[in-house]
Coordinates of C-alpha atoms (C1' of nucleotides) in Angstrom, one line a residue:
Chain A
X1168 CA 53.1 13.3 4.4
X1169 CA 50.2 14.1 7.1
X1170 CA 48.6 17.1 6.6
X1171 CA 48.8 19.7 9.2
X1172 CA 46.8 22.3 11.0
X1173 CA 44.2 24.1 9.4
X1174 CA 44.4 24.1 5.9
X1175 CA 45.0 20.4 5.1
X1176 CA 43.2 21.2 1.7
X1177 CA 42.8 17.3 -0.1
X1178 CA 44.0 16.7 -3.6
X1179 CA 41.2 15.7 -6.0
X1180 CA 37.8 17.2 -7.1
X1181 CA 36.0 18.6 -3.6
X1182 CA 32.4 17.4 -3.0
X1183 CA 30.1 20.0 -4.7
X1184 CA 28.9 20.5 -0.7
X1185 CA 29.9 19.1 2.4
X1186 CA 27.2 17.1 3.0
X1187 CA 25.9 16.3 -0.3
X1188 CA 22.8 18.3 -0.5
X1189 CA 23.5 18.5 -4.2
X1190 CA 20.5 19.6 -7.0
X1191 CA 20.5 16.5 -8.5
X1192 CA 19.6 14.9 -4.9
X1193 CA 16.9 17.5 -3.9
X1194 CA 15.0 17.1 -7.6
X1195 CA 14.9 13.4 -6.5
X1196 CA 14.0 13.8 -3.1
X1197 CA 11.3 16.3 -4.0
X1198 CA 9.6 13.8 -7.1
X1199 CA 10.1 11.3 -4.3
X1200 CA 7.4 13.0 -2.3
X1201 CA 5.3 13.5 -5.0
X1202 CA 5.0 10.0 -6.5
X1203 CA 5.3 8.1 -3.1
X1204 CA 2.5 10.2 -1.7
X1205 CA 0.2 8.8 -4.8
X1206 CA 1.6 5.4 -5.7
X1207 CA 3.3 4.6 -2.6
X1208 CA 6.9 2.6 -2.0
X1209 CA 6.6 -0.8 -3.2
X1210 CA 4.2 0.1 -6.3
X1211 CA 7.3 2.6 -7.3
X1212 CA 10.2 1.2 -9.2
X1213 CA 12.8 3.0 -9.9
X1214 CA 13.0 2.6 -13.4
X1215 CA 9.7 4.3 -14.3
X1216 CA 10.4 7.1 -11.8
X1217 CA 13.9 8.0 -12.9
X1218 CA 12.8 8.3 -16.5
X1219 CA 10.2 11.0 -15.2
X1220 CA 12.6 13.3 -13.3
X1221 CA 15.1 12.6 -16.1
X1222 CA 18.1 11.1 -14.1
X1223 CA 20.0 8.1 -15.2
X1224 CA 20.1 5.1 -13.2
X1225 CA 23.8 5.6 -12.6
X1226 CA 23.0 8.4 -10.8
X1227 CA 20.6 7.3 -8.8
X1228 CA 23.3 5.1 -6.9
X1229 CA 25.4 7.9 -6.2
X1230 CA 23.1 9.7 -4.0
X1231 CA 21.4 7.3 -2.6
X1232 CA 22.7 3.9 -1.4
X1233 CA 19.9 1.9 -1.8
X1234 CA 16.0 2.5 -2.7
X1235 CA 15.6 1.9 1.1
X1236 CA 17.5 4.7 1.7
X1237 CA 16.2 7.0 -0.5
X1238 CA 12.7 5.9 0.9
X1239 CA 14.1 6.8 4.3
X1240 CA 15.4 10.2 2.7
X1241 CA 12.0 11.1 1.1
X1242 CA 10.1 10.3 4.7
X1243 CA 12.3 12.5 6.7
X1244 CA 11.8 14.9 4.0
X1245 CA 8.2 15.0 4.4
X1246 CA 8.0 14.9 8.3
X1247 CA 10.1 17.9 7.6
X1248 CA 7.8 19.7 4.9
X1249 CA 4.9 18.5 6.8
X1250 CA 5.8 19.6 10.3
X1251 CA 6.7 23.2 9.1
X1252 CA 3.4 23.2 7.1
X1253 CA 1.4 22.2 10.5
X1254 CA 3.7 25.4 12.3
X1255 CA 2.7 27.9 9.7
X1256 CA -0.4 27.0 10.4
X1257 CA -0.9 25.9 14.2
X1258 CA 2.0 28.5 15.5
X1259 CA -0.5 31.2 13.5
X1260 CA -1.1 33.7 16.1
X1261 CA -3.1 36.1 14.4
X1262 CA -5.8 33.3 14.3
X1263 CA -7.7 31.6 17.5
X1264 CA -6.0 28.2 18.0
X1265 CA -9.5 26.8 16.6
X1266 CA -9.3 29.1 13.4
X1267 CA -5.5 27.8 12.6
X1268 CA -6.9 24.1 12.9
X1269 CA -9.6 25.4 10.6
X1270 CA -6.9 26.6 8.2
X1271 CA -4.5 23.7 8.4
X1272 CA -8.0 21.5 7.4
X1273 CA -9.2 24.0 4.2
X1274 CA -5.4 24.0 3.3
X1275 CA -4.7 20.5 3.2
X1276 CA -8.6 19.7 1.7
X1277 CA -7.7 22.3 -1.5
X1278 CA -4.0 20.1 -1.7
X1279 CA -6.0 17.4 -2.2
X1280 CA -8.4 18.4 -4.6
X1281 CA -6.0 20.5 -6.3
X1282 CA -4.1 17.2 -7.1
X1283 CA -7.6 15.9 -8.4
X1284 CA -7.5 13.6 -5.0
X1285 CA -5.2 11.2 -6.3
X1286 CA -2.2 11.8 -3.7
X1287 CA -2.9 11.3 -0.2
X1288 CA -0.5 11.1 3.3
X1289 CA 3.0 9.7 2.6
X1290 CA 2.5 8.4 5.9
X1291 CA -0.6 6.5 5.3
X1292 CA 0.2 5.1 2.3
X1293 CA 3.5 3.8 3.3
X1294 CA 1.7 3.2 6.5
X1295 CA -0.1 0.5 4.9
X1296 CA 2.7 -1.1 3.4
X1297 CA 4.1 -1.6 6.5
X1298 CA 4.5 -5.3 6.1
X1299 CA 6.5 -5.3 3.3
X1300 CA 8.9 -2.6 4.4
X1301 CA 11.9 -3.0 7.0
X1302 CA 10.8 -2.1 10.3
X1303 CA 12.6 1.0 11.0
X1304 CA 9.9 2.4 8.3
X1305 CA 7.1 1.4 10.7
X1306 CA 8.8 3.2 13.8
X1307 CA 10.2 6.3 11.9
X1308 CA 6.3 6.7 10.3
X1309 CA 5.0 6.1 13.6
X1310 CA 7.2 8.6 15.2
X1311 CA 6.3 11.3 12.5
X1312 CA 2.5 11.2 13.8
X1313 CA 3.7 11.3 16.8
X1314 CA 5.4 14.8 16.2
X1315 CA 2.4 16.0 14.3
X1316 CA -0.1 15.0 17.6
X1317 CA 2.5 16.8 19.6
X1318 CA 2.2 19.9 17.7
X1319 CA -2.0 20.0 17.4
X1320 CA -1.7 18.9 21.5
X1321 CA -0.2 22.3 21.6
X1322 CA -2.5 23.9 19.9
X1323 CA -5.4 22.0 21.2
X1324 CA -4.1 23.3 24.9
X1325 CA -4.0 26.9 23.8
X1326 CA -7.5 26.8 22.4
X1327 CA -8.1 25.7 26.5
X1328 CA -5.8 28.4 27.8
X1329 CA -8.1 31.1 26.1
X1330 CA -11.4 29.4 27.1
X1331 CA -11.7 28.6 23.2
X1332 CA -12.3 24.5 24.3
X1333 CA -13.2 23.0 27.3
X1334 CA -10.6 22.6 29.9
X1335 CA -11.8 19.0 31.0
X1336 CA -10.9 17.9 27.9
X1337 CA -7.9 15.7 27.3
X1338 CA -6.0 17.7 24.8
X1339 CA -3.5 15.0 24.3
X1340 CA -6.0 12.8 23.8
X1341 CA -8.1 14.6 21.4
X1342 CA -5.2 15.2 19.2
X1343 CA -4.8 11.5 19.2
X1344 CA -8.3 10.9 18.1
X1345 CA -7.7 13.7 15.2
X1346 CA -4.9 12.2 13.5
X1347 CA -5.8 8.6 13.7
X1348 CA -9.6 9.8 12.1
X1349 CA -7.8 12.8 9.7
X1350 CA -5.5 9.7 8.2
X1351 CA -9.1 7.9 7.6
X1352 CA -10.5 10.6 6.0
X1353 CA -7.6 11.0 3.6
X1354 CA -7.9 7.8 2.8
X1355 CA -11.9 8.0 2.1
X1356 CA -11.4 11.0 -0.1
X1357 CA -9.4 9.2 -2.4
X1358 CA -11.3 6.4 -3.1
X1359 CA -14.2 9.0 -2.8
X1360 CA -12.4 11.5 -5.4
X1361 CA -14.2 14.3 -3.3
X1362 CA -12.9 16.1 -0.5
X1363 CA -16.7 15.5 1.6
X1364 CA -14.9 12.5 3.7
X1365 CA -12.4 15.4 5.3
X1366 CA -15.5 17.9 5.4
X1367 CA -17.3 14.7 7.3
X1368 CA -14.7 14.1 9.5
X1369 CA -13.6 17.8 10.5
X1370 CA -17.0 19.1 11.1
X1371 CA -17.7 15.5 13.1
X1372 CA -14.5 16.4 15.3
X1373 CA -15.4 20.2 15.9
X1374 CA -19.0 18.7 17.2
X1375 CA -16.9 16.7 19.4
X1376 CA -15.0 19.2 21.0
X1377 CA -17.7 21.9 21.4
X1378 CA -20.3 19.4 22.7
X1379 CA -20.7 19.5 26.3
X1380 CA -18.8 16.5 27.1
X1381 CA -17.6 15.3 30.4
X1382 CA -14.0 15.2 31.1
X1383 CA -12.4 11.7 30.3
X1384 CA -13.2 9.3 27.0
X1385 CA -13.0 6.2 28.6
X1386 CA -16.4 7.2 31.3
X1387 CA -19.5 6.0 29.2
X1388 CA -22.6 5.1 30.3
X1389 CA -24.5 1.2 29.6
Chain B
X1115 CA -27.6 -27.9 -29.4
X1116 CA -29.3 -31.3 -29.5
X1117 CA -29.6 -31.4 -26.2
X1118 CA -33.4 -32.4 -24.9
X1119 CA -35.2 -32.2 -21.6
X1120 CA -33.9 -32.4 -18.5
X1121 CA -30.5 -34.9 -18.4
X1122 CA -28.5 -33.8 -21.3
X1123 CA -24.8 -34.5 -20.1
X1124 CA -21.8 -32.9 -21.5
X1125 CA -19.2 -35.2 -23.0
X1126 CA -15.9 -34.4 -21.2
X1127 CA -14.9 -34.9 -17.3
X1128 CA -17.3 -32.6 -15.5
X1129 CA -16.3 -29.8 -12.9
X1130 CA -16.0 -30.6 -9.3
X1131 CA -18.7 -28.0 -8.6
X1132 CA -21.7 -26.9 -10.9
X1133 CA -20.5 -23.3 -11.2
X1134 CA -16.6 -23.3 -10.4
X1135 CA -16.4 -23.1 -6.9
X1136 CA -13.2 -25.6 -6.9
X1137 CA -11.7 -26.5 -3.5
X1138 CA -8.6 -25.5 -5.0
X1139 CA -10.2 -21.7 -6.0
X1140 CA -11.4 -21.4 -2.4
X1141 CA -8.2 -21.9 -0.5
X1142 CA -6.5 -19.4 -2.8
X1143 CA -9.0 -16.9 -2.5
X1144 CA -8.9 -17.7 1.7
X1145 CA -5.5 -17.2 1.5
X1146 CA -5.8 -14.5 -0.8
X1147 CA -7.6 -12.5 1.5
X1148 CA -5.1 -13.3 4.3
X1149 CA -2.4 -12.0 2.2
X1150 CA -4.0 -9.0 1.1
X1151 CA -4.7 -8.0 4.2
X1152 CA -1.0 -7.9 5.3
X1153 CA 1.0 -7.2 2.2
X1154 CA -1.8 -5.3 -0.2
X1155 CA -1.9 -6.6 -3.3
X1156 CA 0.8 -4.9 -5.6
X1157 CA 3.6 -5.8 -3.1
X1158 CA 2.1 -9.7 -3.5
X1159 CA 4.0 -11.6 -6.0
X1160 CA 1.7 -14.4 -7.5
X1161 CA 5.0 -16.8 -7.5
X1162 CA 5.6 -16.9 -3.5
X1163 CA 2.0 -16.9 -2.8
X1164 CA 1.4 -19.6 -4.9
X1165 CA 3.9 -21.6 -3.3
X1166 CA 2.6 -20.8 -0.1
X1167 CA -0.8 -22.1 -0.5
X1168 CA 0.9 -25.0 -2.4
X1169 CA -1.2 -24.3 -6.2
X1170 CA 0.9 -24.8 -9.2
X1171 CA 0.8 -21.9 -11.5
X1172 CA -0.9 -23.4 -13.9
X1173 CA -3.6 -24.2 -11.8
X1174 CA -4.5 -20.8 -10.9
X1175 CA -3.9 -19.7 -14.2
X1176 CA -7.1 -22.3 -14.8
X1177 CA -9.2 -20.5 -11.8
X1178 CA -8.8 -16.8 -12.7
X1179 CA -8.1 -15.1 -16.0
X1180 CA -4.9 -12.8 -14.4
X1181 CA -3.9 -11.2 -11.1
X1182 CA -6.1 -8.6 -11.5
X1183 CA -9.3 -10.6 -11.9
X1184 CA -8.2 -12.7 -8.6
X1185 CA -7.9 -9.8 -7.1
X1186 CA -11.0 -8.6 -7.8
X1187 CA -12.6 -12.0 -6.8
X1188 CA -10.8 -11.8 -3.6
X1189 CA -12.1 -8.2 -2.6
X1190 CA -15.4 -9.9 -3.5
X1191 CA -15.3 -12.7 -0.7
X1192 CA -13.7 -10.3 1.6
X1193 CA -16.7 -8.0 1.3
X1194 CA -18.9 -10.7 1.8
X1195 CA -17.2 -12.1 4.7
X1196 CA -17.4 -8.6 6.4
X1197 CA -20.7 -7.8 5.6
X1198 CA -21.5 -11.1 7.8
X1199 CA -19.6 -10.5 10.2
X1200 CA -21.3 -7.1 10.4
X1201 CA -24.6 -8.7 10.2
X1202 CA -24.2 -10.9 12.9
X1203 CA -23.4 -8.2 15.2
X1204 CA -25.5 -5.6 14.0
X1205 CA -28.6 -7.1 13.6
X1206 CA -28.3 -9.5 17.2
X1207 CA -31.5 -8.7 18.5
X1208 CA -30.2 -10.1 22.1
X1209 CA -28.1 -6.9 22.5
X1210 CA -29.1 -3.6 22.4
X1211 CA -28.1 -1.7 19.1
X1212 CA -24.9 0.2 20.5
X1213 CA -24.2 -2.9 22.2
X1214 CA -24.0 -4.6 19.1
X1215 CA -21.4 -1.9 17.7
X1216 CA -19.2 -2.4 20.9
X1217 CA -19.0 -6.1 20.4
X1218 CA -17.9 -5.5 16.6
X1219 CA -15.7 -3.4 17.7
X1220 CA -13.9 -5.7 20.8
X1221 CA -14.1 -9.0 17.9
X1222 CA -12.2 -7.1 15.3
X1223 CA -10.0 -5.7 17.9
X1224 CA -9.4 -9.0 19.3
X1225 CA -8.8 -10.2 15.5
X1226 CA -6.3 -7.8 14.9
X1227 CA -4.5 -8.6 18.5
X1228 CA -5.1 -12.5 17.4
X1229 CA -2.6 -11.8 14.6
X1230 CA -0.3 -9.3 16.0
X1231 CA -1.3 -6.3 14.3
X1232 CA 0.6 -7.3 11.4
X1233 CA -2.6 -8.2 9.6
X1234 CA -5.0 -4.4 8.6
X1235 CA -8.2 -4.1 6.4
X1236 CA -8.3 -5.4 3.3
X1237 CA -10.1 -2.4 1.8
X1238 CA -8.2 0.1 3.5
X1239 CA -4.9 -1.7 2.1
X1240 CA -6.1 -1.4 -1.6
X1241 CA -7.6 1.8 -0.6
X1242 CA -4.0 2.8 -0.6
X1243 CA -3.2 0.8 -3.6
X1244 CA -6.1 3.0 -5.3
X1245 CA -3.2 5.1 -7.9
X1246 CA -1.6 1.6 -9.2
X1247 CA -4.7 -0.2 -9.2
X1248 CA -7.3 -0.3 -12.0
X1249 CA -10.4 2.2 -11.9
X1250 CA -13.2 -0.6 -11.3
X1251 CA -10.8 -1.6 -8.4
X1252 CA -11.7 2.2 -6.8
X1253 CA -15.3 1.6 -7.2
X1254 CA -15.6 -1.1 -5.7
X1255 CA -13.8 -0.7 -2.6
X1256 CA -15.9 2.8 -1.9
X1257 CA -18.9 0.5 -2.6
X1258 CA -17.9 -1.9 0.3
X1259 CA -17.4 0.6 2.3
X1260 CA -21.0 2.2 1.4
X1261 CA -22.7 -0.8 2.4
X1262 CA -20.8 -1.3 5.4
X1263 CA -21.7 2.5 6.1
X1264 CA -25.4 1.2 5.2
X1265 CA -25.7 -1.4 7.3
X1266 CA -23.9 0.6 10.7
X1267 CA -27.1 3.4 9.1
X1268 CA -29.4 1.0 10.6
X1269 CA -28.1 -0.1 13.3
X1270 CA -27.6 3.7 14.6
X1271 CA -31.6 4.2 13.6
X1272 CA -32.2 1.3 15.9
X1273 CA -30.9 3.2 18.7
X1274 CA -32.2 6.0 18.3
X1275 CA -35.9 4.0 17.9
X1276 CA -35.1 2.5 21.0
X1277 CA -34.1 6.0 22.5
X1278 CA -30.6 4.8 22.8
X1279 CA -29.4 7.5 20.7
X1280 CA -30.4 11.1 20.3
X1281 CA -32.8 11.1 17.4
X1282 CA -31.8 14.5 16.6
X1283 CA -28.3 12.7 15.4
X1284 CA -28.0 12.2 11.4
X1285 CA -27.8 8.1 11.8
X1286 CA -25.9 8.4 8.2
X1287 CA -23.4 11.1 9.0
X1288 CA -22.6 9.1 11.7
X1289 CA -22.1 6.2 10.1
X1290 CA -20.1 7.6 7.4
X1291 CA -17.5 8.9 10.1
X1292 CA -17.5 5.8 12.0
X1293 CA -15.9 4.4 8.6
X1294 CA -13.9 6.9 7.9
X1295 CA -12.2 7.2 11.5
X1296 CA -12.0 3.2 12.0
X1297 CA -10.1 2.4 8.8
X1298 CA -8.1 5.1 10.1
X1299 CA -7.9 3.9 13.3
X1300 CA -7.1 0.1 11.9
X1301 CA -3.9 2.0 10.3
X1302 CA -2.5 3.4 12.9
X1303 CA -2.5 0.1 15.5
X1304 CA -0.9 -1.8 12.6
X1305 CA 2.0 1.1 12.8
X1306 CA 1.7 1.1 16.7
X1307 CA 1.4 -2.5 16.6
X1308 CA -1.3 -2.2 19.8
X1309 CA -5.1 -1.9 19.7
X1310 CA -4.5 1.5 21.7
X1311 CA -5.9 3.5 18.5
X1312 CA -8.5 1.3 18.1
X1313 CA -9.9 2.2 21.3
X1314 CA -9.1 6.0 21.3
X1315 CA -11.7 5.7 18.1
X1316 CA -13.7 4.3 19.5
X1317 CA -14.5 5.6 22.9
X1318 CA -14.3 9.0 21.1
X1319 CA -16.9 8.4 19.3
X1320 CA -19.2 6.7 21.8
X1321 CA -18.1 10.1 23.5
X1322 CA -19.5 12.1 20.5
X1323 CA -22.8 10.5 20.0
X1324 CA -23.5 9.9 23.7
X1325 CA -22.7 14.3 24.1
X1326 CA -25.1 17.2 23.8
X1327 CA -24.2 17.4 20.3
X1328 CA -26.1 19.2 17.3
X1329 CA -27.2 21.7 19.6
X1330 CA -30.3 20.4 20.6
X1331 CA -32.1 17.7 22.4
X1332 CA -32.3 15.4 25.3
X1333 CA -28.5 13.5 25.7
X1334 CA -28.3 11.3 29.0
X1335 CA -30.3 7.8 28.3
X1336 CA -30.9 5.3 30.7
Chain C
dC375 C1' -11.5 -48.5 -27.0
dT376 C1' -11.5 -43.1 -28.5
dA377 C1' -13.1 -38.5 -27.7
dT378 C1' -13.7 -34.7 -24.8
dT379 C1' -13.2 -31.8 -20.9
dT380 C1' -11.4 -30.7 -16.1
dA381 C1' -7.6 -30.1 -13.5
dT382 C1' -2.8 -30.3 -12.4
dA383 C1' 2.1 -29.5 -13.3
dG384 C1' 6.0 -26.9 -14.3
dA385 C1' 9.3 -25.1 -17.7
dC386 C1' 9.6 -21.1 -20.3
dT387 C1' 9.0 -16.0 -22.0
dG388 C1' 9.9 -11.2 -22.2
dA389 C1' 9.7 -7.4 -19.3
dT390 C1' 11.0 -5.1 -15.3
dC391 C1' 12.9 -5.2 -10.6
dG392 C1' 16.8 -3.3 -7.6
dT393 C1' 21.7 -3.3 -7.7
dT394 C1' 26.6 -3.5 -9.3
dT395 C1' 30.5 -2.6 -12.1
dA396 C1' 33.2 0.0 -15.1
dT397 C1' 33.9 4.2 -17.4
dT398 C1' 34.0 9.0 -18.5
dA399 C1' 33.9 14.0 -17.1
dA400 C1' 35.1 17.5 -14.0
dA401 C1' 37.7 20.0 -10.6
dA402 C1' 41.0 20.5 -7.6
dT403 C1' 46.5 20.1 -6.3
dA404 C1' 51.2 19.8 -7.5
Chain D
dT1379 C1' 51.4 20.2 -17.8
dA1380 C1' 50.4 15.5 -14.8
dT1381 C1' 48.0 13.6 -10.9
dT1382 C1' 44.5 12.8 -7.8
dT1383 C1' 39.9 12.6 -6.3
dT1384 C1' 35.1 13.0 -6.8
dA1385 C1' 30.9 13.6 -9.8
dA1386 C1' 28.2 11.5 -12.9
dT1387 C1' 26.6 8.1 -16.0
dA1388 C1' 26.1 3.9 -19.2
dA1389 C1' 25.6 -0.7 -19.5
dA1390 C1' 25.1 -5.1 -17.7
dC1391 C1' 23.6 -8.3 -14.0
dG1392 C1' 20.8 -11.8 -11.6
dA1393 C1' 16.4 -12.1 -9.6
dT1394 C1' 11.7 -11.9 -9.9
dC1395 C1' 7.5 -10.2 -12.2
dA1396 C1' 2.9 -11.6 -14.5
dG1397 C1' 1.6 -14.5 -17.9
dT1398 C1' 2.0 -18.5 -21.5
dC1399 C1' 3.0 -22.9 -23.2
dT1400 C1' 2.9 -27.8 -23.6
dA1401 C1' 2.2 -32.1 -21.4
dT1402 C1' -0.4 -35.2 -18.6
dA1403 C1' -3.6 -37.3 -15.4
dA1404 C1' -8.5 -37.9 -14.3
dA1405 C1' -13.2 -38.4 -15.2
dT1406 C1' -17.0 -38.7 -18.1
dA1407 C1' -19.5 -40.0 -22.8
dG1408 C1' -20.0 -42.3 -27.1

DNA sequence: CTATTTATAGACTGATCGTTTATTAAAATA
DNA sequence: TATTTTAATAAACGATCAGTCTATAAATAG
């Protein structure tokens, strides 16, 4: 008996949604976030954490194949939260490019101290661990900075288009230099437990890009 | 104690050295350092390292009271081993002070190549760590990073003594975000697996002490 | 010799790791 | 109702974790 046409219609219990975005899933995914972005991957077991957002083990295994995979889940869940964070913020036309930067920095410095600087970036912590996880992780982290340089690039070349930063800068490049020194500084603050190594950095990178700086890095004098 | 003057002689087998510091304990804390570098510390189980560097559990066991302790012994020699490496750069008189800072820079830069960025920093890995790690562990890593900070403080004084740098620069400020972008910087080549990032750092900010910065004073030198 | 201490050696412990298997509960069709 | 299929969970598994234990070899002193 093959089903036909458009109402095939199978004969058990139906998935709770096509997909299997279910509740249970996002609470998981959601902790996941939370606890990988203080203690990191490795440093999680499962155990511990299931016990906290109160799901059985048995469960566990049903929505995720493997702690890998929920890993991978809770990283693409991030670049997600992350990149629409860095939209609301850098896409923020009611600001000058310079002011939303300004507000993505004061936001993310009160996150931190709000969480009495014990968490830090998902992506630098699991960043570090990079030896000890399969290398997809190191690509698919890599790739998420990637998307977040893109999007303060952007910005970064609006701030030109309305004389807000010199036009000889290297946008691209500057963005770079942001996110590899912001990931430092989010770093420092934790070990710091004070938000001055983001305050150090930030007011060190605005002095950078107002300065009166010749076009390309890479020309230096000596 | 009836022990006298100056020979008195314990009874049993004496140690190898005076204070403790065994052959054995010194290739384990070499390799510990190594290790630590590239897996952090958590994700290092004592079993396979041991193996690696060929020490019967029991013998460590005899060297350092638990994990924890080694660790802290190993973040000890790393420190040390930094701070000469630092010190050999920094303070060589034959080069001018930023000279200095470029040829720490191109060493560990080549260091990382050397070992195919697999290999990071040591402090920056337990940096990470910091959540899962015990509190002494958090001091002491920010105090490494202080007197690294201390000693790039007075090398960045030098230049601007020698007119090298503008002296209207805070030498300290600078340090502290040359830290906090490098350890970045170190990051993000180990997850690009090129020294790219490194240099980006860098050259940015040569570019940012070199600029018209603070709003005053003299830049161009030489 | 015996006594004592350093250093090596590895089997063993209980706890915890990530994962698997088996079972029960629930929701649909027939 | 009975049947089918998925949702959800409990319990158990082997491996590995940090750490302990006992045993033994080596080197000194009495």
């Amino acid at each position: 008996m093959t089903e036909s046409h458009n109402a095939p219609r199978r004969r058990g219990r139906p998935p709770k949604q096509p997909d299997g975005q279910l509740e249970t899933r996002l609470a998981l995914i959601r902790r996941g976030m939370e606890v990988l972005t203080e203690r990191g991957f490795t440093a999680t077991g499962l155990e511990g954490f299931l016990k906290q957002v109160g799901v059985p083990k048995g469960s566990f295994y049903h929505y995720f194949d493997s702690k890998e995979a929920f890993g991978r889940a809770v990283m693409d869940s991030y670049a997600r939260y992350f990149e629409r964070k860095l939209d609301r913020h850098l896409l923020n036309t009611q600001l000058s490019p310079l002011q939303r930067l300004d507000e993505f920095v004061a936001d993310a410095s009160a996150g931190m101290a709000r969480h009495g600087f014990r968490r830090g970036c998902l992506v630098g912590n699991m960043g570090q661990e990079v030896a000890v996880l399969p290398d997809d992780f190191r690509q698919q982290l890599d790739a998420i900075l990637h998307s977040w340089q893109q999007r303060l690039t952007v910005c970064l070349q609006a701030a030109q288009a309305q004389g807000e930063l010199s036009a000889a800068l290297d946008a691209e490049e500057l963005a770079q230099f942001f996110w590899i020194g912001w990931e430092g500084a989010v770093l420092r603050a934790r070990l710091q437990c004070s938000a001055a190594p983001l305050d150090v950095f930030y007011s060190g990178f605005l002095r950078m890009i107002s300065a009166n700086c010749s076009g390309s890095m890479i020309s230096d004098t000596q």
